[in-house]
PDB file of C-alpha atoms in Angstrom:
ATOM      1  CA  MET A   1      -0.007   0.188   0.136  1.00 60.00           C
ATOM      2  CA  GLU A   2       1.290   3.409  -0.832  1.00 74.00           C
ATOM      3  CA  ALA A   3       2.723   5.406   1.886  1.00 78.00           C
ATOM      4  CA  ASN A   4       0.404   8.341   1.538  1.00 84.00           C
ATOM      5  CA  LEU A   5      -2.368   6.041   1.888  1.00 82.00           C
ATOM      6  CA  VAL A   6      -0.944   4.474   5.034  1.00 85.00           C
ATOM      7  CA  ARG A   7      -0.483   7.961   6.516  1.00 90.00           C
ATOM      8  CA  ALA A   8      -4.156   8.889   5.594  1.00 90.00           C
ATOM      9  CA  ALA A   9      -5.585   5.542   7.104  1.00 90.00           C
ATOM     10  CA  LEU A  10      -3.344   6.096  10.489  1.00 92.00           C
ATOM     11  CA  ILE A  11      -4.667   9.546  10.623  1.00 94.00           C
ATOM     12  CA  THR A  12      -8.123   8.667  10.153  1.00 94.00           C
ATOM     13  CA  ALA A  13      -7.917   5.867  12.835  1.00 92.00           C
ATOM     14  CA  LEU A  14      -7.264   8.361  15.404  1.00 94.00           C
ATOM     15  CA  ALA A  15     -10.816   9.518  15.265  1.00 92.00           C
ATOM     16  CA  PRO A  16     -12.376   6.214  16.146  1.00 89.00           C
ATOM     17  CA  VAL A  17      -9.630   5.521  18.776  1.00 89.00           C
ATOM     18  CA  ALA A  18     -10.635   8.844  20.297  1.00 89.00           C
ATOM     19  CA  TRP A  19     -14.187   8.305  20.445  1.00 87.00           C
ATOM     20  CA  GLY A  20     -13.510   4.826  21.916  1.00 81.00           C
ATOM     21  CA  THR A  21     -11.676   6.380  24.702  1.00 83.00           C
ATOM     22  CA  THR A  22     -14.823   8.386  25.631  1.00 80.00           C
ATOM     23  CA  TYR A  23     -16.288   5.250  27.158  1.00 74.00           C
ATOM     24  CA  TRP A  24     -13.718   5.161  29.868  1.00 78.00           C
ATOM     25  CA  VAL A  25     -13.693   8.909  30.326  1.00 81.00           C
ATOM     26  CA  THR A  26     -17.323   9.043  30.576  1.00 76.00           C
ATOM     27  CA  ARG A  27     -17.594   6.281  33.261  1.00 75.00           C
ATOM     28  CA  GLN A  28     -14.577   7.644  35.090  1.00 79.00           C
ATOM     29  CA  TRP A  29     -15.146  11.498  35.293  1.00 84.00           C
ATOM     30  CA  LEU A  30     -18.472  12.738  33.711  1.00 82.00           C
ATOM     31  CA  PRO A  31     -21.889  12.876  35.323  1.00 82.00           C
ATOM     32  CA  PRO A  32     -24.052  10.171  34.014  1.00 75.00           C
ATOM     33  CA  ASP A  33     -27.386  12.097  34.499  1.00 79.00           C
ATOM     34  CA  LEU A  34     -26.462  15.091  31.864  1.00 83.00           C
ATOM     35  CA  PRO A  35     -26.133  13.234  28.529  1.00 83.00           C
ATOM     36  CA  LEU A  36     -27.569  16.200  26.608  1.00 87.00           C
ATOM     37  CA  THR A  37     -25.713  18.849  28.724  1.00 89.00           C
ATOM     38  CA  GLY A  38     -22.740  16.810  28.287  1.00 86.00           C
ATOM     39  CA  SER A  39     -22.991  16.624  24.231  1.00 88.00           C
ATOM     40  CA  ALA A  40     -23.704  20.394  24.151  1.00 92.00           C
ATOM     41  CA  ILE A  41     -20.476  21.036  26.199  1.00 91.00           C
ATOM     42  CA  ARG A  42     -18.495  18.665  23.893  1.00 89.00           C
ATOM     43  CA  ALA A  43     -19.662  20.489  20.833  1.00 93.00           C
ATOM     44  CA  LEU A  44     -20.275  24.444  21.428  1.00 94.00           C
ATOM     45  CA  PRO A  45     -16.989  25.205  23.368  1.00 93.00           C
ATOM     46  CA  ALA A  46     -14.988  23.233  20.666  1.00 93.00           C
ATOM     47  CA  GLY A  47     -16.504  24.726  17.715  1.00 95.00           C
ATOM     48  CA  LEU A  48     -16.366  28.314  19.028  1.00 95.00           C
ATOM     49  CA  LEU A  49     -12.636  27.856  19.787  1.00 94.00           C
ATOM     50  CA  VAL A  50     -11.917  26.421  16.247  1.00 94.00           C
ATOM     51  CA  LEU A  51     -13.851  29.319  14.788  1.00 94.00           C
ATOM     52  CA  ALA A  52     -11.659  31.807  16.844  1.00 94.00           C
ATOM     53  CA  VAL A  53      -8.473  29.895  15.537  1.00 94.00           C
ATOM     54  CA  THR A  54      -9.308  29.463  11.978  1.00 94.00           C
ATOM     55  CA  ARG A  55     -11.305  32.957  11.656  1.00 93.00           C
ATOM     56  CA  THR A  56     -13.330  31.118   8.858  1.00 93.00           C
ATOM     57  CA  LEU A  57     -17.261  31.183   8.524  1.00 94.00           C
ATOM     58  CA  PRO A  58     -19.284  29.519   5.901  1.00 93.00           C
ATOM     59  CA  ARG A  59     -20.776  31.671   3.128  1.00 90.00           C
ATOM     60  CA  ALA A  60     -23.357  31.291   0.214  1.00 92.00           C
ATOM     61  CA  SER A  61     -24.703  27.529   0.266  1.00 95.00           C
ATOM     62  CA  TRP A  62     -22.327  26.384   2.953  1.00 95.00           C
ATOM     63  CA  TRP A  63     -24.316  27.905   5.676  1.00 95.00           C
ATOM     64  CA  TRP A  64     -27.317  25.422   4.933  1.00 96.00           C
ATOM     65  CA  ARG A  65     -24.828  22.665   3.709  1.00 96.00           C
ATOM     66  CA  SER A  66     -22.761  22.752   7.111  1.00 96.00           C
ATOM     67  CA  ALA A  67     -25.963  22.805   9.159  1.00 96.00           C
ATOM     68  CA  VAL A  68     -27.373  20.015   7.192  1.00 96.00           C
ATOM     69  CA  ILE A  69     -23.988  17.867   7.823  1.00 96.00           C
ATOM     70  CA  SER A  70     -23.874  18.878  11.556  1.00 96.00           C
ATOM     71  CA  VAL A  71     -27.437  17.495  12.195  1.00 95.00           C
ATOM     72  CA  LEU A  72     -26.848  14.423  10.431  1.00 95.00           C
ATOM     73  CA  THR A  73     -23.345  13.714  11.948  1.00 94.00           C
ATOM     74  CA  VAL A  74     -23.057  15.532  15.147  1.00 92.00           C
ATOM     75  CA  GLY A  75     -25.917  17.375  16.758  1.00 89.00           C
ATOM     76  CA  GLY A  76     -28.698  15.031  15.854  1.00 88.00           C
ATOM     77  CA  LEU A  77     -26.381  12.008  16.079  1.00 88.00           C
ATOM     78  CA  PHE A  78     -25.523  12.636  19.624  1.00 84.00           C
ATOM     79  CA  VAL A  79     -29.328  12.798  20.502  1.00 85.00           C
ATOM     80  CA  LEU A  80     -29.833   9.414  18.670  1.00 86.00           C
ATOM     81  CA  LEU A  81     -27.093   7.878  20.454  1.00 81.00           C
ATOM     82  CA  TYR A  82     -28.503   9.029  23.867  1.00 79.00           C
ATOM     83  CA  VAL A  83     -31.766   7.660  23.070  1.00 81.00           C
ATOM     84  CA  ALA A  84     -30.294   4.301  22.068  1.00 78.00           C
ATOM     85  CA  GLY A  85     -27.868   4.215  24.973  1.00 71.00           C
ATOM     86  CA  THR A  86     -30.701   4.723  27.505  1.00 70.00           C
ATOM     87  CA  ARG A  87     -33.157   2.065  25.868  1.00 74.00           C
ATOM     88  CA  LEU A  88     -30.734  -0.699  24.906  1.00 72.00           C
ATOM     89  CA  PRO A  89     -28.004  -2.819  26.516  1.00 68.00           C
ATOM     90  CA  SER A  90     -24.652  -1.397  25.767  1.00 63.00           C
ATOM     91  CA  GLY A  91     -23.557  -4.226  23.765  1.00 64.00           C
ATOM     92  CA  VAL A  92     -26.692  -4.325  21.446  1.00 70.00           C
ATOM     93  CA  ALA A  93     -26.223  -0.487  20.944  1.00 70.00           C
ATOM     94  CA  ALA A  94     -22.708  -0.714  20.010  1.00 72.00           C
ATOM     95  CA  THR A  95     -23.022  -3.771  17.683  1.00 74.00           C
ATOM     96  CA  LEU A  96     -25.898  -1.871  15.926  1.00 79.00           C
ATOM     97  CA  MET A  97     -23.862   1.203  15.707  1.00 80.00           C
ATOM     98  CA  ALA A  98     -20.895  -0.994  14.070  1.00 82.00           C
ATOM     99  CA  SER A  99     -23.111  -1.666  11.288  1.00 85.00           C
ATOM    100  CA  SER A 100     -22.340   1.663  10.061  1.00 86.00           C
ATOM    101  CA  SER A 101     -19.285   0.194   8.320  1.00 86.00           C
ATOM    102  CA  LEU A 102     -21.746  -1.698   6.090  1.00 87.00           C
ATOM    103  CA  ALA A 103     -23.986   1.226   5.703  1.00 90.00           C
ATOM    104  CA  MET A 104     -21.112   3.439   4.533  1.00 91.00           C
ATOM    105  CA  LEU A 105     -20.269   1.165   1.837  1.00 91.00           C
ATOM    106  CA  VAL A 106     -23.975   1.155   0.508  1.00 90.00           C
ATOM    107  CA  VAL A 107     -24.309   4.929   1.051  1.00 92.00           C
ATOM    108  CA  ALA A 108     -21.057   5.742  -0.699  1.00 91.00           C
ATOM    109  CA  ARG A 109     -22.192   3.631  -3.718  1.00 91.00           C
ATOM    110  CA  ILE A 110     -25.426   5.398  -3.934  1.00 92.00           C
ATOM    111  CA  LEU A 111     -24.418   8.975  -3.186  1.00 91.00           C
ATOM    112  CA  LEU A 112     -20.795   8.871  -4.595  1.00 90.00           C
ATOM    113  CA  GLY A 113     -20.713   6.231  -7.024  1.00 90.00           C
ATOM    114  CA  GLU A 114     -17.786   4.582  -5.194  1.00 88.00           C
ATOM    115  CA  LYS A 115     -17.750   0.725  -5.915  1.00 87.00           C
ATOM    116  CA  ALA A 116     -16.220  -0.950  -3.191  1.00 83.00           C
ATOM    117  CA  SER A 117     -14.371  -4.294  -3.770  1.00 83.00           C
ATOM    118  CA  ARG A 118     -15.484  -7.612  -2.266  1.00 86.00           C
ATOM    119  CA  ARG A 119     -12.655  -7.554   0.001  1.00 86.00           C
ATOM    120  CA  SER A 120     -13.973  -4.365   1.556  1.00 86.00           C
ATOM    121  CA  TYR A 121     -17.380  -5.986   2.151  1.00 88.00           C
ATOM    122  CA  ALA A 122     -15.650  -9.060   3.472  1.00 89.00           C
ATOM    123  CA  GLY A 123     -13.699  -6.859   5.910  1.00 88.00           C
ATOM    124  CA  ALA A 124     -16.791  -5.092   6.939  1.00 88.00           C
ATOM    125  CA  PHE A 125     -18.591  -8.478   7.754  1.00 89.00           C
ATOM    126  CA  VAL A 126     -15.597  -9.877   9.371  1.00 89.00           C
ATOM    127  CA  GLY A 127     -15.114  -6.627  11.380  1.00 86.00           C
ATOM    128  CA  LEU A 128     -18.833  -6.373  12.664  1.00 85.00           C
ATOM    129  CA  ALA A 129     -18.789  -9.981  13.548  1.00 87.00           C
ATOM    130  CA  GLY A 130     -15.473  -9.283  15.733  1.00 85.00           C
ATOM    131  CA  VAL A 131     -17.589  -6.612  17.335  1.00 84.00           C
ATOM    132  CA  GLY A 132     -20.104  -8.802  18.219  1.00 80.00           C
ATOM    133  CA  LEU A 133     -17.694 -11.095  20.068  1.00 82.00           C
ATOM    134  CA  LEU A 134     -15.769  -8.184  21.644  1.00 79.00           C
ATOM    135  CA  ILE A 135     -19.013  -6.739  23.300  1.00 74.00           C
ATOM    136  CA  GLY A 136     -19.956 -10.131  24.423  1.00 68.00           C
ATOM    137  CA  GLY A 137     -23.345 -11.131  25.443  1.00 57.00           C
ATOM    138  CA  ASP A 138     -25.690  -8.681  27.037  1.00 52.00           C
ATOM    139  CA  ASP A 139     -29.269  -9.459  28.294  1.00 51.00           C
ATOM    140  CA  ALA A 140     -31.919  -9.937  25.560  1.00 51.00           C
ATOM    141  CA  ARG A 141     -33.867  -6.742  26.564  1.00 63.00           C
ATOM    142  CA  LEU A 142     -34.538  -5.290  23.315  1.00 68.00           C
ATOM    143  CA  ASP A 143     -36.581  -1.948  22.816  1.00 77.00           C
ATOM    144  CA  ALA A 144     -38.180  -0.892  19.494  1.00 84.00           C
ATOM    145  CA  VAL A 145     -37.577   2.820  20.262  1.00 84.00           C
ATOM    146  CA  GLY A 146     -33.890   2.124  20.954  1.00 81.00           C
ATOM    147  CA  ILE A 147     -33.272  -0.140  17.920  1.00 85.00           C
ATOM    148  CA  GLY A 148     -35.120   2.582  15.848  1.00 88.00           C
ATOM    149  CA  ALA A 149     -32.683   5.299  17.198  1.00 86.00           C
ATOM    150  CA  SER A 150     -29.828   3.092  16.496  1.00 85.00           C
ATOM    151  CA  ILE A 151     -30.633   2.266  12.926  1.00 89.00           C
ATOM    152  CA  LEU A 152     -31.482   6.037  12.236  1.00 92.00           C
ATOM    153  CA  ALA A 153     -28.291   7.017  13.752  1.00 89.00           C
ATOM    154  CA  VAL A 154     -26.323   4.790  11.501  1.00 90.00           C
ATOM    155  CA  VAL A 155     -28.156   5.957   8.373  1.00 92.00           C
ATOM    156  CA  SER A 156     -28.045   9.439   9.268  1.00 93.00           C
ATOM    157  CA  SER A 157     -24.228   9.570   9.895  1.00 92.00           C
ATOM    158  CA  SER A 158     -23.490   7.687   6.698  1.00 93.00           C
ATOM    159  CA  ILE A 159     -25.450   9.864   4.854  1.00 95.00           C
ATOM    160  CA  GLY A 160     -24.088  12.962   6.354  1.00 94.00           C
ATOM    161  CA  PHE A 161     -20.360  11.716   5.896  1.00 94.00           C
ATOM    162  CA  ALA A 162     -21.021  10.746   2.349  1.00 94.00           C
ATOM    163  CA  LEU A 163     -22.499  14.264   1.700  1.00 94.00           C
ATOM    164  CA  ALA A 164     -19.503  15.899   3.120  1.00 93.00           C
ATOM    165  CA  LYS A 165     -17.391  14.102   0.793  1.00 92.00           C
ATOM    166  CA  ARG A 166     -19.813  14.603  -2.179  1.00 93.00           C
ATOM    167  CA  TRP A 167     -20.156  18.313  -1.667  1.00 93.00           C
ATOM    168  CA  SER A 168     -16.355  18.876  -0.908  1.00 91.00           C
ATOM    169  CA  PRO A 169     -15.967  21.734   1.661  1.00 92.00           C
ATOM    170  CA  PRO A 170     -13.924  24.667   0.202  1.00 93.00           C
ATOM    171  CA  VAL A 171     -11.911  24.729   3.483  1.00 94.00           C
ATOM    172  CA  GLY A 172      -9.665  22.341   5.287  1.00 93.00           C
ATOM    173  CA  PRO A 173     -11.007  19.820   7.933  1.00 94.00           C
ATOM    174  CA  LEU A 174     -10.259  22.065  10.933  1.00 95.00           C
ATOM    175  CA  PRO A 175     -12.526  25.175   9.932  1.00 95.00           C
ATOM    176  CA  PHE A 176     -15.105  22.590   8.499  1.00 96.00           C
ATOM    177  CA  THR A 177     -15.032  20.957  11.581  1.00 96.00           C
ATOM    178  CA  GLY A 178     -15.589  24.201  13.660  1.00 95.00           C
ATOM    179  CA  TRP A 179     -18.540  24.852  11.698  1.00 96.00           C
ATOM    180  CA  LEU A 180     -20.174  21.480  12.467  1.00 96.00           C
ATOM    181  CA  LEU A 181     -19.359  21.631  15.949  1.00 96.00           C
ATOM    182  CA  THR A 182     -20.685  25.224  16.299  1.00 96.00           C
ATOM    183  CA  TRP A 183     -24.021  24.437  14.667  1.00 96.00           C
ATOM    184  CA  ALA A 184     -24.407  21.119  16.913  1.00 95.00           C
ATOM    185  CA  GLY A 185     -23.785  23.187  20.130  1.00 95.00           C
ATOM    186  CA  VAL A 186     -26.420  25.727  18.984  1.00 95.00           C
ATOM    187  CA  MET A 187     -29.019  22.978  18.468  1.00 93.00           C
ATOM    188  CA  LEU A 188     -28.088  20.836  21.599  1.00 94.00           C
ATOM    189  CA  THR A 189     -27.827  23.834  24.130  1.00 94.00           C
ATOM    190  CA  PRO A 190     -31.581  24.851  24.087  1.00 94.00           C
ATOM    191  CA  LEU A 191     -32.646  21.173  24.128  1.00 91.00           C
ATOM    192  CA  ALA A 192     -30.310  20.275  27.117  1.00 92.00           C
ATOM    193  CA  LEU A 193     -31.705  23.124  28.995  1.00 94.00           C
ATOM    194  CA  VAL A 194     -35.249  22.356  28.445  1.00 94.00           C
ATOM    195  CA  VAL A 195     -34.818  18.549  29.058  1.00 90.00           C
ATOM    196  CA  GLU A 196     -32.180  18.583  31.848  1.00 90.00           C
ATOM    197  CA  GLY A 197     -32.451  22.197  33.056  1.00 91.00           C
ATOM    198  CA  PRO A 198     -29.423  24.645  33.742  1.00 90.00           C
ATOM    199  CA  PRO A 199     -26.108  22.752  34.604  1.00 84.00           C
ATOM    200  CA  ARG A 200     -24.851  22.468  37.894  1.00 81.00           C
ATOM    201  CA  GLY A 201     -21.351  23.278  39.029  1.00 85.00           C
ATOM    202  CA  PHE A 202     -19.007  20.701  38.060  1.00 89.00           C
ATOM    203  CA  SER A 203     -15.946  19.363  39.967  1.00 89.00           C
ATOM    204  CA  ALA A 204     -12.103  19.532  38.838  1.00 90.00           C
ATOM    205  CA  PRO A 205     -12.321  16.009  37.298  1.00 88.00           C
ATOM    206  CA  GLU A 206     -15.574  16.706  35.590  1.00 89.00           C
ATOM    207  CA  LEU A 207     -14.176  19.764  34.073  1.00 91.00           C
ATOM    208  CA  GLY A 208     -11.124  17.739  32.928  1.00 91.00           C
ATOM    209  CA  GLY A 209     -13.336  15.101  31.438  1.00 89.00           C
ATOM    210  CA  PHE A 210     -15.355  17.659  29.476  1.00 90.00           C
ATOM    211  CA  ALA A 211     -12.303  19.357  28.343  1.00 92.00           C
ATOM    212  CA  TYR A 212     -10.764  15.753  27.139  1.00 92.00           C
ATOM    213  CA  ALA A 213     -14.225  15.068  25.446  1.00 89.00           C
ATOM    214  CA  ALA A 214     -14.478  18.648  23.670  1.00 91.00           C
ATOM    215  CA  LEU A 215     -11.046  18.978  22.495  1.00 93.00           C
ATOM    216  CA  VAL A 216      -9.726  15.339  21.804  1.00 93.00           C
ATOM    217  CA  ALA A 217     -12.715  13.040  21.433  1.00 89.00           C
ATOM    218  CA  THR A 218     -14.746  15.545  19.456  1.00 92.00           C
ATOM    219  CA  ALA A 219     -12.817  18.423  17.753  1.00 93.00           C
ATOM    220  CA  LEU A 220      -9.612  16.580  17.049  1.00 94.00           C
ATOM    221  CA  ALA A 221     -11.330  13.356  16.223  1.00 94.00           C
ATOM    222  CA  TYR A 222     -13.766  14.955  13.619  1.00 95.00           C
ATOM    223  CA  VAL A 223     -10.843  16.682  12.200  1.00 95.00           C
ATOM    224  CA  CYS A 224      -9.068  13.386  11.486  1.00 95.00           C
ATOM    225  CA  TRP A 225     -12.216  11.719  10.231  1.00 95.00           C
ATOM    226  CA  PHE A 226     -12.858  14.513   7.611  1.00 94.00           C
ATOM    227  CA  TYR A 227      -9.165  14.318   6.758  1.00 94.00           C
ATOM    228  CA  GLY A 228      -9.782  10.571   6.097  1.00 93.00           C
ATOM    229  CA  LEU A 229     -12.902  11.411   4.085  1.00 92.00           C
ATOM    230  CA  ALA A 230     -11.150  13.574   1.732  1.00 90.00           C
ATOM    231  CA  ARG A 231      -8.202  11.131   0.938  1.00 90.00           C
ATOM    232  CA  LEU A 232      -9.713   7.697   1.222  1.00 90.00           C
ATOM    233  CA  PRO A 233     -13.049   6.040  -0.111  1.00 90.00           C
ATOM    234  CA  ALA A 234     -15.782   6.989   2.145  1.00 89.00           C
ATOM    235  CA  GLY A 235     -16.585   2.973   2.600  1.00 88.00           C
ATOM    236  CA  THR A 236     -12.994   2.409   3.699  1.00 90.00           C
ATOM    237  CA  VAL A 237     -13.560   5.346   6.422  1.00 91.00           C
ATOM    238  CA  GLY A 238     -16.444   3.765   7.741  1.00 90.00           C
ATOM    239  CA  ILE A 239     -14.702   0.354   8.181  1.00 91.00           C
ATOM    240  CA  ILE A 240     -12.005   2.066   9.910  1.00 92.00           C
ATOM    241  CA  GLY A 241     -14.671   3.278  12.396  1.00 90.00           C
ATOM    242  CA  LEU A 242     -14.824  -0.224  13.618  1.00 88.00           C
ATOM    243  CA  LEU A 243     -11.770   0.456  15.675  1.00 88.00           C
ATOM    244  CA  ASN A 244     -14.036   2.448  18.034  1.00 84.00           C
ATOM    245  CA  PRO A 245     -15.439  -0.362  20.138  1.00 81.00           C
ATOM    246  CA  LEU A 246     -12.001  -2.088  20.074  1.00 83.00           C
ATOM    247  CA  ALA A 247     -10.205   0.967  21.360  1.00 83.00           C
ATOM    248  CA  GLY A 248     -12.834   1.150  24.243  1.00 77.00           C
ATOM    249  CA  ALA A 249     -12.216  -2.336  25.127  1.00 78.00           C
ATOM    250  CA  MET A 250      -8.448  -2.097  24.984  1.00 81.00           C
ATOM    251  CA  LEU A 251      -8.378   0.868  27.230  1.00 78.00           C
ATOM    252  CA  GLY A 252     -10.369  -0.928  29.668  1.00 75.00           C
ATOM    253  CA  VAL A 253      -7.717  -3.761  29.740  1.00 77.00           C
ATOM    254  CA  LEU A 254      -4.608  -1.403  29.796  1.00 79.00           C
ATOM    255  CA  VAL A 255      -5.893   1.134  32.176  1.00 75.00           C
ATOM    256  CA  ALA A 256      -8.904  -0.147  34.102  1.00 66.00           C
ATOM    257  CA  GLY A 257      -7.351  -3.553  34.836  1.00 70.00           C
ATOM    258  CA  GLU A 258     -10.291  -5.118  32.968  1.00 72.00           C
ATOM    259  CA  THR A 259      -9.917  -8.850  31.438  1.00 76.00           C
ATOM    260  CA  MET A 260     -10.271 -10.008  28.180  1.00 77.00           C
ATOM    261  CA  THR A 261     -11.861 -13.505  27.413  1.00 82.00           C
ATOM    262  CA  MET A 262     -10.953 -15.688  24.469  1.00 87.00           C
ATOM    263  CA  PRO A 263     -13.933 -14.798  22.543  1.00 84.00           C
ATOM    264  CA  GLN A 264     -13.233 -11.122  23.069  1.00 81.00           C
ATOM    265  CA  ALA A 265      -9.527 -11.572  22.023  1.00 86.00           C
ATOM    266  CA  LEU A 266     -10.769 -13.257  18.824  1.00 90.00           C
ATOM    267  CA  GLY A 267     -13.296 -10.449  18.194  1.00 86.00           C
ATOM    268  CA  ALA A 268     -10.375  -8.065  18.639  1.00 86.00           C
ATOM    269  CA  LEU A 269      -8.214  -9.840  16.125  1.00 91.00           C
ATOM    270  CA  SER A 270     -11.259  -9.985  13.640  1.00 89.00           C
ATOM    271  CA  ILE A 271     -11.842  -6.307  13.885  1.00 88.00           C
ATOM    272  CA  ALA A 272      -8.174  -5.570  13.153  1.00 88.00           C
ATOM    273  CA  ALA A 273      -8.186  -7.919  10.227  1.00 90.00           C
ATOM    274  CA  GLY A 274     -11.516  -6.598   8.944  1.00 88.00           C
ATOM    275  CA  VAL A 275     -10.129  -2.954   8.636  1.00 89.00           C
ATOM    276  CA  ALA A 276      -7.001  -4.301   7.276  1.00 87.00           C
ATOM    277  CA  ALA A 277      -8.699  -6.095   4.681  1.00 85.00           C
ATOM    278  CA  ALA A 278     -10.737  -3.139   3.605  1.00 80.00           C
ATOM    279  CA  LEU A 279      -7.752  -0.594   3.150  1.00 82.00           C
ATOM    280  CA  PRO A 280      -7.264   0.382  -0.431  1.00 75.00           C
ATOM    281  CA  ARG A 281      -3.966  -0.719  -2.214  1.00 68.00           C
ATOM    282  CA  SER A 282      -3.746   2.311  -4.454  1.00 64.00           C
ATOM    283  CA  ARG A 283      -4.790   5.829  -4.551  1.00 59.00           C
ATOM    284  CA  PRO A 284      -8.383   6.597  -5.314  1.00 53.00           C
ATOM    285  CA  ASP A 285      -8.874   7.999  -8.629  1.00 52.00           C
ATOM    286  CA  SER A 286      -9.804  11.746  -7.545  1.00 45.00           C
ATOM    287  CA  PRO A 287      -8.955  12.148  -4.116  1.00 44.00           C
ATOM    288  CA  THR A 288      -9.890  15.526  -2.521  1.00 43.00           C
ATOM    289  CA  ARG A 289      -7.277  17.349  -0.631  1.00 42.00           C
ATOM    290  CA  PRO A 290      -8.354  19.221   2.353  1.00 40.00           C
ATOM    291  CA  GLY A 291      -7.478  23.103   2.191  1.00 42.00           C
ATOM    292  CA  SER A 292      -7.676  22.938  -1.579  1.00 41.00           C
ATOM    293  CA  PRO A 293     -10.863  24.290  -3.352  1.00 42.00           C
ATOM    294  CA  PRO A 294     -12.934  21.812  -5.396  1.00 42.00           C
ATOM    295  CA  ARG A 295     -12.433  22.174  -9.204  1.00 42.00           C
ATOM    296  CA  THR A 296     -15.703  23.554  -9.523  1.00 42.00           C
ATOM    297  CA  ARG A 297     -15.843  25.990  -6.741  1.00 41.00           C
ATOM    298  CA  SER A 298     -14.090  29.123  -5.761  1.00 40.00           C
ATOM    299  CA  HIS A 299     -12.543  30.595  -2.369  1.00 41.00           C
ATOM    300  CA  ARG A 300     -15.311  32.939  -2.489  1.00 40.00           C
ATOM    301  CA  HIS A 301     -17.506  30.526  -0.579  1.00 41.00           C
ATOM    302  CA  VAL A 302     -15.401  31.178   2.462  1.00 42.00           C
ATOM    303  CA  GLY A 303     -15.878  33.865   4.783  1.00 40.00           C
ATOM    304  CA  ARG A 304     -13.898  35.263   7.664  1.00 37.00           C
ATOM    305  CA  LEU A 305     -14.469  36.710  10.961  1.00 36.00           C
ATOM    306  CA  SER A 306     -11.950  39.504  10.719  1.00 34.00           C
ATOM    307  CA  ASN A 307     -10.007  41.118   8.033  1.00 35.00           C
ATOM    308  CA  PRO A 308     -11.209  39.973   4.710  1.00 32.00           C
ATOM    309  CA  ALA A 309      -7.671  40.491   3.372  1.00 33.00           C
ATOM    310  CA  ALA A 310      -5.995  38.210   5.811  1.00 35.00           C
ATOM    311  CA  PRO A 311      -5.230  34.619   4.341  1.00 36.00           C
ATOM    312  CA  THR A 312      -7.432  32.041   5.297  1.00 33.00           C
ATOM    313  CA  GLN A 313      -5.817  29.467   7.623  1.00 33.00           C
ATOM    314  CA  HIS A 314      -6.221  25.922   6.210  1.00 34.00           C
ATOM    315  CA  THR A 315      -4.644  24.071   9.254  1.00 33.00           C
ATOM    316  CA  LEU A 316      -4.178  20.381   9.330  1.00 30.00           C
ATOM    317  CA  VAL A 317      -3.810  18.262  12.472  1.00 33.00           C
ATOM    318  CA  LYS A 318      -2.903  15.018  13.334  1.00 33.00           C
ATOM    319  CA  SER A 319      -6.246  13.749  14.291  1.00 34.00           C
ATOM    320  CA  ALA A 320     -14.583  12.665  15.182  1.00 39.00           C
TER     321      ALA A 320
END
């Protein structure tokens, strides 16, 4: 595999790994009774911080396009995950969400015309089976609303990420992530206030947990994810997302002293094999480079918060 594809895959993989660490951070440091407030805190401060650093605002059609993508991949997704998490056993919810690896292959075919190889489909199935083994058996308590929320979350995020690749943002992944997180924070904050009320005072560990979730597991992770979407097939990026539950399980073993059974170890190996099988062996035909405007668009679609004559910052960082 080409070195640039290896680099793109490794950077992309940082996103699901960061998302996987939020399981442990949430259990250890974050209040369990404020999921919507926590989601708003993850999104809005990070989004505003990125906007302040990049000084880049959407313009023209990108006002509504970024809002749509934000609803599908951040704001609305967080709400759906909250519903699924409260109504389903964690193993069932995680396994259903892992099916996004297959959903991304299908959606990429429909919306982007990306024809995935048989190896990619095989990798997705092997990885999904590995997630089932890794999560282990939960009780059989199933809930129609929870299942529906999980399925809708899978479809929503898959369509949103495919649209981000199809529309090709005229900025790099850092300012684009700032747009999405700010939109999500604006949507989630009033909902959290209505449902959960004004937030109480938080302890120092809770504030640290929120800072990590916002800056690393949200802002940095989404930058990595969109970096990968610009350089790899969308279906491949979706399969790399299977590293999310694997990272959570491995962190539990390494940090929390949890043990891994033989079926779980087999599941972890299956996930790794599935992701490896899905990686492309050569560069896609027409990759989109973050920070470069699409051939059919111009930089006039990009606005700034300050001096219009100042150069736009297309900052790329190493790591949704």
